[in-house]
Amino acid sequence: MRLDQRLIANMIEPGTRVLDIGSGDGLLIDHLFRHRGCDARGIELNMKLVTRSVAHGLPVVHGDADHDLAHYPDHAFDYVVLQRTLQAVARPREVLRQMLRIGRYAIVSFPNFGHWQLRLKLLLSGRMPMTAVWHTAWYDTPNIHPCTIRDFLALCAEEGYSVEQWMAVDEEGERAPWRRSIRLANLFGEQALFLLRRRDD
């Protein structure tokens, strides 16, 4: 599994109900089922990945985070996961609202557009930067809503979400020594990971 998937798995309590939005090839679902005893299922837009997951016996359905989450009942899951997809959905705020309606906790991972390499490339070239994470030209990219760690924290404050846990990791998967500073994490963290809940829950 990717680094962010391993970190997500460690945030989830064994034996809980999990919905993975943008579940891809189902690696996280399979891990949660086999090693954490979770009732895990997924929703995925790419039909080829849905077919591959189902062929391996994983409960994944075809669906779109922007439109299909509204069909799930309130409090249907303990955790709702959105892994590296927030920047690609059409309505990130509404997707987060739906996640915390149908789940007790939301776990969100995303590439941090505030990383120093992106800032420097934009400053020096005057063009939209491309890196190993942001690897598609602006006219072809699915990443229509890039955000920074500070942007995401501001949205959580505006929406009244409680940040139960957060972390940022660099290219090597390291969190120290800047992991406790939001400003430094926003500058050096290549990926961000948040565990959220509603304050009134």
mmCIF file of N, CA and C in Angstrom, residues 25-163:
data_model
loop_
_atom_site.group_PDB
_atom_site.id
_atom_site.type_symbol
_atom_site.label_atom_id
_atom_site.label_comp_id
_atom_site.label_asym_id
_atom_site.label_seq_id
_atom_site.Cartn_x
_atom_site.Cartn_y
_atom_site.Cartn_z
ATOM 1 N N ASP A 25 -8.000 0.263 -6.570
ATOM 2 C CA ASP A 25 -7.933 -1.191 -6.759
ATOM 3 C C ASP A 25 -8.336 -1.971 -5.516
ATOM 4 N N GLY A 26 -8.765 -1.273 -4.463
ATOM 5 C CA GLY A 26 -9.292 -1.943 -3.277
ATOM 6 C C GLY A 26 -8.252 -2.409 -2.277
ATOM 7 N N LEU A 27 -7.007 -1.947 -2.408
ATOM 8 C CA LEU A 27 -5.949 -2.388 -1.492
ATOM 9 C C LEU A 27 -6.272 -2.058 -0.042
ATOM 10 N N LEU A 28 -6.750 -0.838 0.208
ATOM 11 C CA LEU A 28 -7.057 -0.441 1.580
ATOM 12 C C LEU A 28 -8.212 -1.274 2.139
ATOM 13 N N ILE A 29 -9.240 -1.481 1.336
ATOM 14 C CA ILE A 29 -10.386 -2.277 1.782
ATOM 15 C C ILE A 29 -9.945 -3.690 2.141
ATOM 16 N N ASP A 30 -9.144 -4.278 1.282
ATOM 17 C CA ASP A 30 -8.657 -5.631 1.524
ATOM 18 C C ASP A 30 -7.840 -5.704 2.802
ATOM 19 N N HIS A 31 -6.975 -4.715 3.021
ATOM 20 C CA HIS A 31 -6.147 -4.684 4.231
ATOM 21 C C HIS A 31 -7.016 -4.548 5.480
ATOM 22 N N LEU A 32 -7.993 -3.651 5.437
ATOM 23 C CA LEU A 32 -8.851 -3.437 6.600
ATOM 24 C C LEU A 32 -9.662 -4.691 6.923
ATOM 25 N N PHE A 33 -10.100 -5.389 5.904
ATOM 26 C CA PHE A 33 -10.871 -6.617 6.113
ATOM 27 C C PHE A 33 -9.996 -7.726 6.699
ATOM 28 N N ARG A 34 -8.811 -7.918 6.126
ATOM 29 C CA ARG A 34 -7.955 -9.029 6.519
ATOM 30 C C ARG A 34 -7.226 -8.794 7.839
ATOM 31 N N HIS A 35 -6.787 -7.571 8.070
ATOM 32 C CA HIS A 35 -5.901 -7.313 9.209
ATOM 33 C C HIS A 35 -6.534 -6.515 10.341
ATOM 34 N N ARG A 36 -7.672 -5.855 10.067
ATOM 35 C CA ARG A 36 -8.315 -5.047 11.118
ATOM 36 C C ARG A 36 -9.717 -5.542 11.433
ATOM 37 N N GLY A 37 -10.196 -6.552 10.705
ATOM 38 C CA GLY A 37 -11.515 -7.096 10.967
ATOM 39 C C GLY A 37 -12.641 -6.121 10.712
ATOM 40 N N CYS A 38 -12.446 -5.205 9.772
ATOM 41 C CA CYS A 38 -13.437 -4.165 9.497
ATOM 42 C C CYS A 38 -14.453 -4.626 8.453
ATOM 43 N N ASP A 39 -15.644 -4.070 8.562
ATOM 44 C CA ASP A 39 -16.652 -4.207 7.508
ATOM 45 C C ASP A 39 -16.402 -3.041 6.550
ATOM 46 N N ALA A 40 -15.512 -3.264 5.573
ATOM 47 C CA ALA A 40 -15.061 -2.197 4.684
ATOM 48 C C ALA A 40 -15.615 -2.394 3.290
ATOM 49 N N ARG A 41 -16.053 -1.305 2.684
ATOM 50 C CA ARG A 41 -16.556 -1.333 1.326
ATOM 51 C C ARG A 41 -16.145 -0.059 0.607
ATOM 52 N N GLY A 42 -16.270 -0.047 -0.724
ATOM 53 C CA GLY A 42 -15.761 1.085 -1.472
ATOM 54 C C GLY A 42 -16.712 1.595 -2.528
ATOM 55 N N ILE A 43 -16.436 2.814 -2.971
ATOM 56 C CA ILE A 43 -17.128 3.432 -4.091
ATOM 57 C C ILE A 43 -16.043 3.999 -5.006
ATOM 58 N N GLU A 44 -16.133 3.686 -6.299
ATOM 59 C CA GLU A 44 -15.061 4.043 -7.236
ATOM 60 C C GLU A 44 -15.657 4.474 -8.574
ATOM 61 N N LEU A 45 -15.104 5.547 -9.144
ATOM 62 C CA LEU A 45 -15.606 6.090 -10.403
ATOM 63 C C LEU A 45 -15.099 5.310 -11.611
ATOM 64 N N ASN A 46 -13.874 4.826 -11.535
ATOM 65 C CA ASN A 46 -13.253 4.113 -12.654
ATOM 66 C C ASN A 46 -13.810 2.691 -12.738
ATOM 67 N N MET A 47 -14.558 2.405 -13.809
ATOM 68 C CA MET A 47 -15.240 1.108 -13.908
ATOM 69 C C MET A 47 -14.250 -0.049 -14.001
ATOM 70 N N LYS A 48 -13.096 0.162 -14.619
ATOM 71 C CA LYS A 48 -12.108 -0.907 -14.703
ATOM 72 C C LYS A 48 -11.617 -1.306 -13.312
ATOM 73 N N LEU A 49 -11.416 -0.312 -12.427
ATOM 74 C CA LEU A 49 -10.976 -0.605 -11.071
ATOM 75 C C LEU A 49 -12.083 -1.257 -10.257
ATOM 76 N N VAL A 50 -13.335 -0.862 -10.520
ATOM 77 C CA VAL A 50 -14.470 -1.509 -9.856
ATOM 78 C C VAL A 50 -14.508 -2.992 -10.230
ATOM 79 N N THR A 51 -14.378 -3.271 -11.521
ATOM 80 C CA THR A 51 -14.406 -4.653 -12.001
ATOM 81 C C THR A 51 -13.269 -5.469 -11.408
ATOM 82 N N ARG A 52 -12.081 -4.871 -11.336
ATOM 83 C CA ARG A 52 -10.929 -5.567 -10.765
ATOM 84 C C ARG A 52 -11.151 -5.868 -9.289
ATOM 85 N N SER A 53 -11.715 -4.897 -8.561
ATOM 86 C CA SER A 53 -11.974 -5.102 -7.133
ATOM 87 C C SER A 53 -12.996 -6.193 -6.905
ATOM 88 N N VAL A 54 -14.082 -6.145 -7.659
ATOM 89 C CA VAL A 54 -15.146 -7.141 -7.516
ATOM 90 C C VAL A 54 -14.622 -8.530 -7.877
ATOM 91 N N ALA A 55 -13.751 -8.608 -8.879
ATOM 92 C CA ALA A 55 -13.171 -9.893 -9.267
ATOM 93 C C ALA A 55 -12.346 -10.514 -8.157
ATOM 94 N N HIS A 56 -11.828 -9.663 -7.265
ATOM 95 C CA HIS A 56 -11.071 -10.153 -6.119
ATOM 96 C C HIS A 56 -11.949 -10.310 -4.873
ATOM 97 N N GLY A 57 -13.258 -10.222 -5.069
ATOM 98 C CA GLY A 57 -14.189 -10.455 -3.969
ATOM 99 C C GLY A 57 -14.379 -9.284 -3.043
ATOM 100 N N LEU A 58 -14.052 -8.076 -3.504
ATOM 101 C CA LEU A 58 -14.172 -6.895 -2.645
ATOM 102 C C LEU A 58 -15.490 -6.169 -2.920
ATOM 103 N N PRO A 59 -16.167 -5.692 -1.859
ATOM 104 C CA PRO A 59 -17.460 -5.023 -2.041
ATOM 105 C C PRO A 59 -17.296 -3.565 -2.485
ATOM 106 N N VAL A 60 -17.101 -3.372 -3.776
ATOM 107 C CA VAL A 60 -16.914 -2.038 -4.354
ATOM 108 C C VAL A 60 -17.998 -1.807 -5.400
ATOM 109 N N VAL A 61 -18.611 -0.619 -5.352
ATOM 110 C CA VAL A 61 -19.639 -0.266 -6.330
ATOM 111 C C VAL A 61 -19.173 0.927 -7.154
ATOM 112 N N HIS A 62 -19.750 1.043 -8.331
ATOM 113 C CA HIS A 62 -19.443 2.178 -9.191
ATOM 114 C C HIS A 62 -20.212 3.393 -8.697
ATOM 115 N N GLY A 63 -19.516 4.507 -8.522
ATOM 116 C CA GLY A 63 -20.192 5.693 -8.035
ATOM 117 C C GLY A 63 -19.311 6.925 -8.079
ATOM 118 N N ASP A 64 -19.942 8.058 -7.885
ATOM 119 C CA ASP A 64 -19.311 9.368 -7.977
ATOM 120 C C ASP A 64 -19.474 10.085 -6.640
ATOM 121 N N ALA A 65 -18.357 10.502 -6.050
ATOM 122 C CA ALA A 65 -18.411 11.159 -4.738
ATOM 123 C C ALA A 65 -19.253 12.423 -4.767
ATOM 124 N N ASP A 66 -19.261 13.118 -5.890
ATOM 125 C CA ASP A 66 -20.000 14.381 -5.976
ATOM 126 C C ASP A 66 -21.511 14.191 -5.982
ATOM 127 N N HIS A 67 -21.981 13.017 -6.412
ATOM 128 C CA HIS A 67 -23.421 12.835 -6.580
ATOM 129 C C HIS A 67 -24.021 11.689 -5.772
ATOM 130 N N ASP A 68 -23.263 10.645 -5.505
ATOM 131 C CA ASP A 68 -23.844 9.423 -4.951
ATOM 132 C C ASP A 68 -23.821 9.322 -3.429
ATOM 133 N N LEU A 69 -23.033 10.141 -2.761
ATOM 134 C CA LEU A 69 -22.995 10.058 -1.296
ATOM 135 C C LEU A 69 -24.330 10.444 -0.670
ATOM 136 N N ALA A 70 -25.096 11.273 -1.352
ATOM 137 C CA ALA A 70 -26.387 11.715 -0.819
ATOM 138 C C ALA A 70 -27.359 10.554 -0.645
ATOM 139 N N HIS A 71 -27.108 9.425 -1.313
ATOM 140 C CA HIS A 71 -28.026 8.286 -1.231
ATOM 141 C C HIS A 71 -27.773 7.409 0.000
ATOM 142 N N TYR A 72 -26.676 7.645 0.713
ATOM 143 C CA TYR A 72 -26.371 6.854 1.903
ATOM 144 C C TYR A 72 -27.107 7.432 3.116
ATOM 145 N N PRO A 73 -27.607 6.570 4.010
ATOM 146 C CA PRO A 73 -28.303 7.072 5.208
ATOM 147 C C PRO A 73 -27.343 7.692 6.218
ATOM 148 N N ASP A 74 -27.892 8.488 7.121
ATOM 149 C CA ASP A 74 -27.087 9.094 8.181
ATOM 150 C C ASP A 74 -26.444 8.010 9.045
ATOM 151 N N HIS A 75 -25.217 8.275 9.478
ATOM 152 C CA HIS A 75 -24.500 7.424 10.441
ATOM 153 C C HIS A 75 -24.406 5.958 9.980
ATOM 154 N N ALA A 76 -24.246 5.747 8.687
ATOM 155 C CA ALA A 76 -24.160 4.380 8.158
ATOM 156 C C ALA A 76 -22.795 3.746 8.416
ATOM 157 N N PHE A 77 -21.769 4.581 8.667
ATOM 158 C CA PHE A 77 -20.407 4.080 8.837
ATOM 159 C C PHE A 77 -19.737 4.750 10.036
ATOM 160 N N ASP A 78 -18.717 4.079 10.542
ATOM 161 C CA ASP A 78 -17.898 4.688 11.587
ATOM 162 C C ASP A 78 -16.860 5.630 10.979
ATOM 163 N N TYR A 79 -16.270 5.199 9.857
ATOM 164 C CA TYR A 79 -15.253 6.001 9.166
ATOM 165 C C TYR A 79 -15.597 6.093 7.685
ATOM 166 N N VAL A 80 -15.461 7.290 7.137
ATOM 167 C CA VAL A 80 -15.569 7.490 5.693
ATOM 168 C C VAL A 80 -14.240 8.068 5.227
ATOM 169 N N VAL A 81 -13.623 7.395 4.271
ATOM 170 C CA VAL A 81 -12.262 7.723 3.835
ATOM 171 C C VAL A 81 -12.292 8.326 2.436
ATOM 172 N N LEU A 82 -11.547 9.411 2.260
ATOM 173 C CA LEU A 82 -11.352 10.024 0.947
ATOM 174 C C LEU A 82 -9.849 10.153 0.745
ATOM 175 N N GLN A 83 -9.271 9.236 -0.027
ATOM 176 C CA GLN A 83 -7.822 9.194 -0.163
ATOM 177 C C GLN A 83 -7.357 9.796 -1.476
ATOM 178 N N ARG A 84 -6.651 10.911 -1.352
ATOM 179 C CA ARG A 84 -6.027 11.606 -2.488
ATOM 180 C C ARG A 84 -7.015 11.910 -3.607
ATOM 181 N N THR A 85 -8.236 12.279 -3.208
ATOM 182 C CA THR A 85 -9.287 12.555 -4.182
ATOM 183 C C THR A 85 -9.920 13.921 -3.971
ATOM 184 N N LEU A 86 -9.720 14.540 -2.814
ATOM 185 C CA LEU A 86 -10.376 15.807 -2.482
ATOM 186 C C LEU A 86 -10.167 16.856 -3.563
ATOM 187 N N GLN A 87 -8.938 16.951 -4.085
ATOM 188 C CA GLN A 87 -8.613 17.979 -5.065
ATOM 189 C C GLN A 87 -9.230 17.703 -6.436
ATOM 190 N N ALA A 88 -9.788 16.506 -6.614
ATOM 191 C CA ALA A 88 -10.339 16.128 -7.920
ATOM 192 C C ALA A 88 -11.866 16.158 -7.960
ATOM 193 N N VAL A 89 -12.523 16.341 -6.817
ATOM 194 C CA VAL A 89 -13.987 16.381 -6.824
ATOM 195 C C VAL A 89 -14.459 17.783 -7.187
ATOM 196 N N ALA A 90 -15.687 17.859 -7.713
ATOM 197 C CA ALA A 90 -16.210 19.150 -8.166
ATOM 198 C C ALA A 90 -16.617 20.044 -7.000
ATOM 199 N N ARG A 91 -17.102 19.432 -5.905
ATOM 200 C CA ARG A 91 -17.603 20.220 -4.768
ATOM 201 C C ARG A 91 -16.996 19.688 -3.462
ATOM 202 N N PRO A 92 -15.760 20.045 -3.168
ATOM 203 C CA PRO A 92 -15.082 19.498 -1.979
ATOM 204 C C PRO A 92 -15.826 19.772 -0.669
ATOM 205 N N ARG A 93 -16.359 20.962 -0.499
ATOM 206 C CA ARG A 93 -17.070 21.297 0.741
ATOM 207 C C ARG A 93 -18.275 20.386 0.937
ATOM 208 N N GLU A 94 -19.060 20.179 -0.114
ATOM 209 C CA GLU A 94 -20.247 19.334 -0.013
ATOM 210 C C GLU A 94 -19.874 17.881 0.211
ATOM 211 N N VAL A 95 -18.800 17.414 -0.424
ATOM 212 C CA VAL A 95 -18.349 16.038 -0.207
ATOM 213 C C VAL A 95 -17.964 15.826 1.254
ATOM 214 N N LEU A 96 -17.267 16.783 1.846
ATOM 215 C CA LEU A 96 -16.902 16.675 3.264
ATOM 216 C C LEU A 96 -18.143 16.663 4.144
ATOM 217 N N ARG A 97 -19.113 17.484 3.816
ATOM 218 C CA ARG A 97 -20.364 17.505 4.597
ATOM 219 C C ARG A 97 -21.064 16.154 4.538
ATOM 220 N N GLN A 98 -21.111 15.565 3.360
ATOM 221 C CA GLN A 98 -21.742 14.263 3.211
ATOM 222 C C GLN A 98 -20.974 13.180 3.965
ATOM 223 N N MET A 99 -19.648 13.255 3.917
ATOM 224 C CA MET A 99 -18.830 12.271 4.626
ATOM 225 C C MET A 99 -19.134 12.267 6.119
ATOM 226 N N LEU A 100 -19.277 13.461 6.703
ATOM 227 C CA LEU A 100 -19.516 13.554 8.139
ATOM 228 C C LEU A 100 -21.000 13.453 8.485
ATOM 229 N N ARG A 101 -21.827 13.341 7.497
ATOM 230 C CA ARG A 101 -23.233 12.998 7.724
ATOM 231 C C ARG A 101 -23.389 11.485 7.801
ATOM 232 N N ILE A 102 -22.745 10.773 6.892
ATOM 233 C CA ILE A 102 -22.927 9.321 6.842
ATOM 234 C C ILE A 102 -21.917 8.575 7.708
ATOM 235 N N GLY A 103 -20.872 9.259 8.171
ATOM 236 C CA GLY A 103 -19.880 8.623 9.020
ATOM 237 C C GLY A 103 -19.620 9.408 10.288
ATOM 238 N N ARG A 104 -19.204 8.713 11.327
ATOM 239 C CA ARG A 104 -18.855 9.388 12.575
ATOM 240 C C ARG A 104 -17.556 10.165 12.418
ATOM 241 N N TYR A 105 -16.617 9.578 11.685
ATOM 242 C CA TYR A 105 -15.339 10.225 11.413
ATOM 243 C C TYR A 105 -15.106 10.278 9.902
ATOM 244 N N ALA A 106 -14.388 11.296 9.480
ATOM 245 C CA ALA A 106 -13.922 11.393 8.101
ATOM 246 C C ALA A 106 -12.401 11.401 8.111
ATOM 247 N N ILE A 107 -11.814 10.618 7.231
ATOM 248 C CA ILE A 107 -10.361 10.602 7.057
ATOM 249 C C ILE A 107 -10.071 11.080 5.645
ATOM 250 N N VAL A 108 -9.289 12.142 5.541
ATOM 251 C CA VAL A 108 -9.022 12.772 4.252
ATOM 252 C C VAL A 108 -7.516 12.885 4.050
ATOM 253 N N SER A 109 -7.042 12.411 2.899
ATOM 254 C CA SER A 109 -5.644 12.622 2.527
ATOM 255 C C SER A 109 -5.603 13.361 1.200
ATOM 256 N N PHE A 110 -4.616 14.241 1.051
ATOM 257 C CA PHE A 110 -4.491 14.990 -0.198
ATOM 258 C C PHE A 110 -3.059 15.486 -0.364
ATOM 259 N N PRO A 111 -2.633 15.672 -1.630
ATOM 260 C CA PRO A 111 -1.323 16.274 -1.862
ATOM 261 C C PRO A 111 -1.364 17.760 -1.527
ATOM 262 N N ASN A 112 -0.341 18.242 -0.862
ATOM 263 C CA ASN A 112 -0.303 19.614 -0.364
ATOM 264 C C ASN A 112 0.257 20.557 -1.424
ATOM 265 N N PHE A 113 -0.598 21.454 -1.913
ATOM 266 C CA PHE A 113 -0.166 22.402 -2.940
ATOM 267 C C PHE A 113 0.686 23.529 -2.359
ATOM 268 N N GLY A 114 0.842 23.560 -1.047
ATOM 269 C CA GLY A 114 1.696 24.565 -0.411
ATOM 270 C C GLY A 114 3.145 24.134 -0.278
ATOM 271 N N HIS A 115 3.491 22.942 -0.778
ATOM 272 C CA HIS A 115 4.852 22.420 -0.648
ATOM 273 C C HIS A 115 5.857 23.367 -1.305
ATOM 274 N N TRP A 116 7.032 23.485 -0.718
ATOM 275 C CA TRP A 116 8.010 24.484 -1.160
ATOM 276 C C TRP A 116 8.430 24.293 -2.620
ATOM 277 N N GLN A 117 8.501 23.066 -3.106
ATOM 278 C CA GLN A 117 8.910 22.849 -4.492
ATOM 279 C C GLN A 117 7.889 23.437 -5.468
ATOM 280 N N LEU A 118 6.616 23.297 -5.147
ATOM 281 C CA LEU A 118 5.578 23.867 -6.001
ATOM 282 C C LEU A 118 5.635 25.385 -5.973
ATOM 283 N N ARG A 119 5.826 25.953 -4.788
ATOM 284 C CA ARG A 119 5.923 27.408 -4.669
ATOM 285 C C ARG A 119 7.099 27.941 -5.483
ATOM 286 N N LEU A 120 8.239 27.273 -5.361
ATOM 287 C CA LEU A 120 9.446 27.739 -6.034
ATOM 288 C C LEU A 120 9.302 27.636 -7.552
ATOM 289 N N LYS A 121 8.761 26.522 -8.031
ATOM 290 C CA LYS A 121 8.597 26.353 -9.470
ATOM 291 C C LYS A 121 7.641 27.382 -10.047
ATOM 292 N N LEU A 122 6.571 27.684 -9.326
ATOM 293 C CA LEU A 122 5.627 28.691 -9.783
ATOM 294 C C LEU A 122 6.274 30.076 -9.784
ATOM 295 N N LEU A 123 7.069 30.363 -8.746
ATOM 296 C CA LEU A 123 7.739 31.658 -8.637
ATOM 297 C C LEU A 123 8.750 31.862 -9.758
ATOM 298 N N LEU A 124 9.559 30.839 -10.022
ATOM 299 C CA LEU A 124 10.655 30.981 -10.984
ATOM 300 C C LEU A 124 10.195 30.874 -12.434
ATOM 301 N N SER A 125 9.227 30.001 -12.691
ATOM 302 C CA SER A 125 8.823 29.773 -14.079
ATOM 303 C C SER A 125 7.587 30.560 -14.485
ATOM 304 N N GLY A 126 6.770 30.933 -13.497
ATOM 305 C CA GLY A 126 5.519 31.612 -13.804
ATOM 306 C C GLY A 126 4.488 30.703 -14.449
ATOM 307 N N ARG A 127 4.720 29.390 -14.355
ATOM 308 C CA ARG A 127 3.797 28.419 -14.938
ATOM 309 C C ARG A 127 3.336 27.439 -13.862
ATOM 310 N N MET A 128 2.186 26.796 -14.108
ATOM 311 C CA MET A 128 1.697 25.814 -13.151
ATOM 312 C C MET A 128 2.737 24.711 -12.989
ATOM 313 N N PRO A 129 3.155 24.433 -11.752
ATOM 314 C CA PRO A 129 4.246 23.479 -11.519
ATOM 315 C C PRO A 129 3.816 22.033 -11.733
ATOM 316 N N MET A 130 4.795 21.207 -12.079
ATOM 317 C CA MET A 130 4.589 19.770 -12.212
ATOM 318 C C MET A 130 5.653 19.059 -11.403
ATOM 319 N N THR A 131 5.232 18.060 -10.609
ATOM 320 C CA THR A 131 6.145 17.260 -9.799
ATOM 321 C C THR A 131 5.738 15.799 -9.924
ATOM 322 N N ALA A 132 6.377 14.938 -9.121
ATOM 323 C CA ALA A 132 6.015 13.516 -9.121
ATOM 324 C C ALA A 132 4.564 13.320 -8.686
ATOM 325 N N VAL A 133 4.065 14.196 -7.809
ATOM 326 C CA VAL A 133 2.677 14.104 -7.342
ATOM 327 C C VAL A 133 1.745 14.848 -8.295
ATOM 328 N N TRP A 134 2.104 16.088 -8.638
ATOM 329 C CA TRP A 134 1.316 16.900 -9.568
ATOM 330 C C TRP A 134 1.939 16.726 -10.958
ATOM 331 N N HIS A 135 1.648 15.610 -11.602
ATOM 332 C CA HIS A 135 2.413 15.204 -12.774
ATOM 333 C C HIS A 135 1.679 15.412 -14.094
ATOM 334 N N THR A 136 0.534 16.087 -14.082
ATOM 335 C CA THR A 136 -0.235 16.300 -15.301
ATOM 336 C C THR A 136 -0.317 17.785 -15.615
ATOM 337 N N ALA A 137 -0.215 18.131 -16.882
ATOM 338 C CA ALA A 137 -0.313 19.531 -17.295
ATOM 339 C C ALA A 137 -1.664 20.108 -16.906
ATOM 340 N N TRP A 138 -1.697 21.410 -16.677
ATOM 341 C CA TRP A 138 -2.899 22.063 -16.148
ATOM 342 C C TRP A 138 -4.136 21.818 -17.011
ATOM 343 N N TYR A 139 -3.969 21.660 -18.329
ATOM 344 C CA TYR A 139 -5.118 21.498 -19.218
ATOM 345 C C TYR A 139 -5.651 20.071 -19.245
ATOM 346 N N ASP A 140 -4.913 19.126 -18.673
ATOM 347 C CA ASP A 140 -5.346 17.735 -18.631
ATOM 348 C C ASP A 140 -5.565 17.213 -17.212
ATOM 349 N N THR A 141 -5.190 17.987 -16.213
ATOM 350 C CA THR A 141 -5.201 17.473 -14.843
ATOM 351 C C THR A 141 -6.615 17.264 -14.305
ATOM 352 N N PRO A 142 -6.826 16.179 -13.558
ATOM 353 C CA PRO A 142 -8.097 16.003 -12.855
ATOM 354 C C PRO A 142 -8.140 16.801 -11.553
ATOM 355 N N ASN A 143 -6.998 17.386 -11.169
ATOM 356 C CA ASN A 143 -6.906 18.105 -9.895
ATOM 357 C C ASN A 143 -7.413 19.538 -10.049
ATOM 358 N N ILE A 144 -8.736 19.680 -9.996
ATOM 359 C CA ILE A 144 -9.357 20.968 -10.278
ATOM 360 C C ILE A 144 -9.449 21.870 -9.052
ATOM 361 N N HIS A 145 -9.239 21.310 -7.855
ATOM 362 C CA HIS A 145 -9.304 22.106 -6.636
ATOM 363 C C HIS A 145 -8.082 21.841 -5.743
ATOM 364 N N PRO A 146 -6.884 22.193 -6.204
ATOM 365 C CA PRO A 146 -5.712 22.007 -5.340
ATOM 366 C C PRO A 146 -5.809 22.893 -4.112
ATOM 367 N N CYS A 147 -5.369 22.373 -2.973
ATOM 368 C CA CYS A 147 -5.402 23.166 -1.752
ATOM 369 C C CYS A 147 -4.156 22.896 -0.923
ATOM 370 N N THR A 148 -3.918 23.774 0.031
ATOM 371 C CA THR A 148 -2.800 23.626 0.950
ATOM 372 C C THR A 148 -3.312 23.136 2.294
ATOM 373 N N ILE A 149 -2.391 22.782 3.160
ATOM 374 C CA ILE A 149 -2.771 22.355 4.515
ATOM 375 C C ILE A 149 -3.486 23.484 5.244
ATOM 376 N N ARG A 150 -2.986 24.695 5.091
ATOM 377 C CA ARG A 150 -3.625 25.837 5.766
ATOM 378 C C ARG A 150 -5.007 26.116 5.188
ATOM 379 N N ASP A 151 -5.167 25.948 3.873
ATOM 380 C CA ASP A 151 -6.497 26.082 3.265
ATOM 381 C C ASP A 151 -7.474 25.095 3.887
ATOM 382 N N PHE A 152 -7.041 23.845 4.021
ATOM 383 C CA PHE A 152 -7.924 22.805 4.529
ATOM 384 C C PHE A 152 -8.287 23.065 5.993
ATOM 385 N N LEU A 153 -7.322 23.485 6.789
ATOM 386 C CA LEU A 153 -7.607 23.817 8.190
ATOM 387 C C LEU A 153 -8.586 24.982 8.293
ATOM 388 N N ALA A 154 -8.469 25.950 7.399
ATOM 389 C CA ALA A 154 -9.403 27.079 7.402
ATOM 390 C C ALA A 154 -10.818 26.614 7.071
ATOM 391 N N LEU A 155 -10.939 25.685 6.125
ATOM 392 C CA LEU A 155 -12.251 25.149 5.789
ATOM 393 C C LEU A 155 -12.841 24.371 6.959
ATOM 394 N N CYS A 156 -12.023 23.582 7.641
ATOM 395 C CA CYS A 156 -12.503 22.835 8.805
ATOM 396 C C CYS A 156 -13.015 23.775 9.890
ATOM 397 N N ALA A 157 -12.306 24.872 10.120
ATOM 398 C CA ALA A 157 -12.734 25.854 11.121
ATOM 399 C C ALA A 157 -14.047 26.513 10.700
ATOM 400 N N GLU A 158 -14.159 26.833 9.431
ATOM 401 C CA GLU A 158 -15.369 27.473 8.918
ATOM 402 C C GLU A 158 -16.579 26.551 9.028
ATOM 403 N N GLU A 159 -16.366 25.259 8.788
ATOM 404 C CA GLU A 159 -17.456 24.288 8.829
ATOM 405 C C GLU A 159 -17.722 23.756 10.237
ATOM 406 N N GLY A 160 -16.837 24.076 11.180
ATOM 407 C CA GLY A 160 -17.033 23.616 12.548
ATOM 408 C C GLY A 160 -16.626 22.176 12.786
ATOM 409 N N TYR A 161 -15.656 21.665 12.019
ATOM 410 C CA TYR A 161 -15.185 20.297 12.199
ATOM 411 C C TYR A 161 -14.072 20.258 13.231
ATOM 412 N N SER A 162 -14.084 19.232 14.027
ATOM 413 C CA SER A 162 -13.019 19.008 15.005
ATOM 414 C C SER A 162 -11.917 18.177 14.351
ATOM 415 N N VAL A 163 -10.690 18.698 14.361
ATOM 416 C CA VAL A 163 -9.552 17.961 13.821
ATOM 417 C C VAL A 163 -9.001 17.088 14.948
#
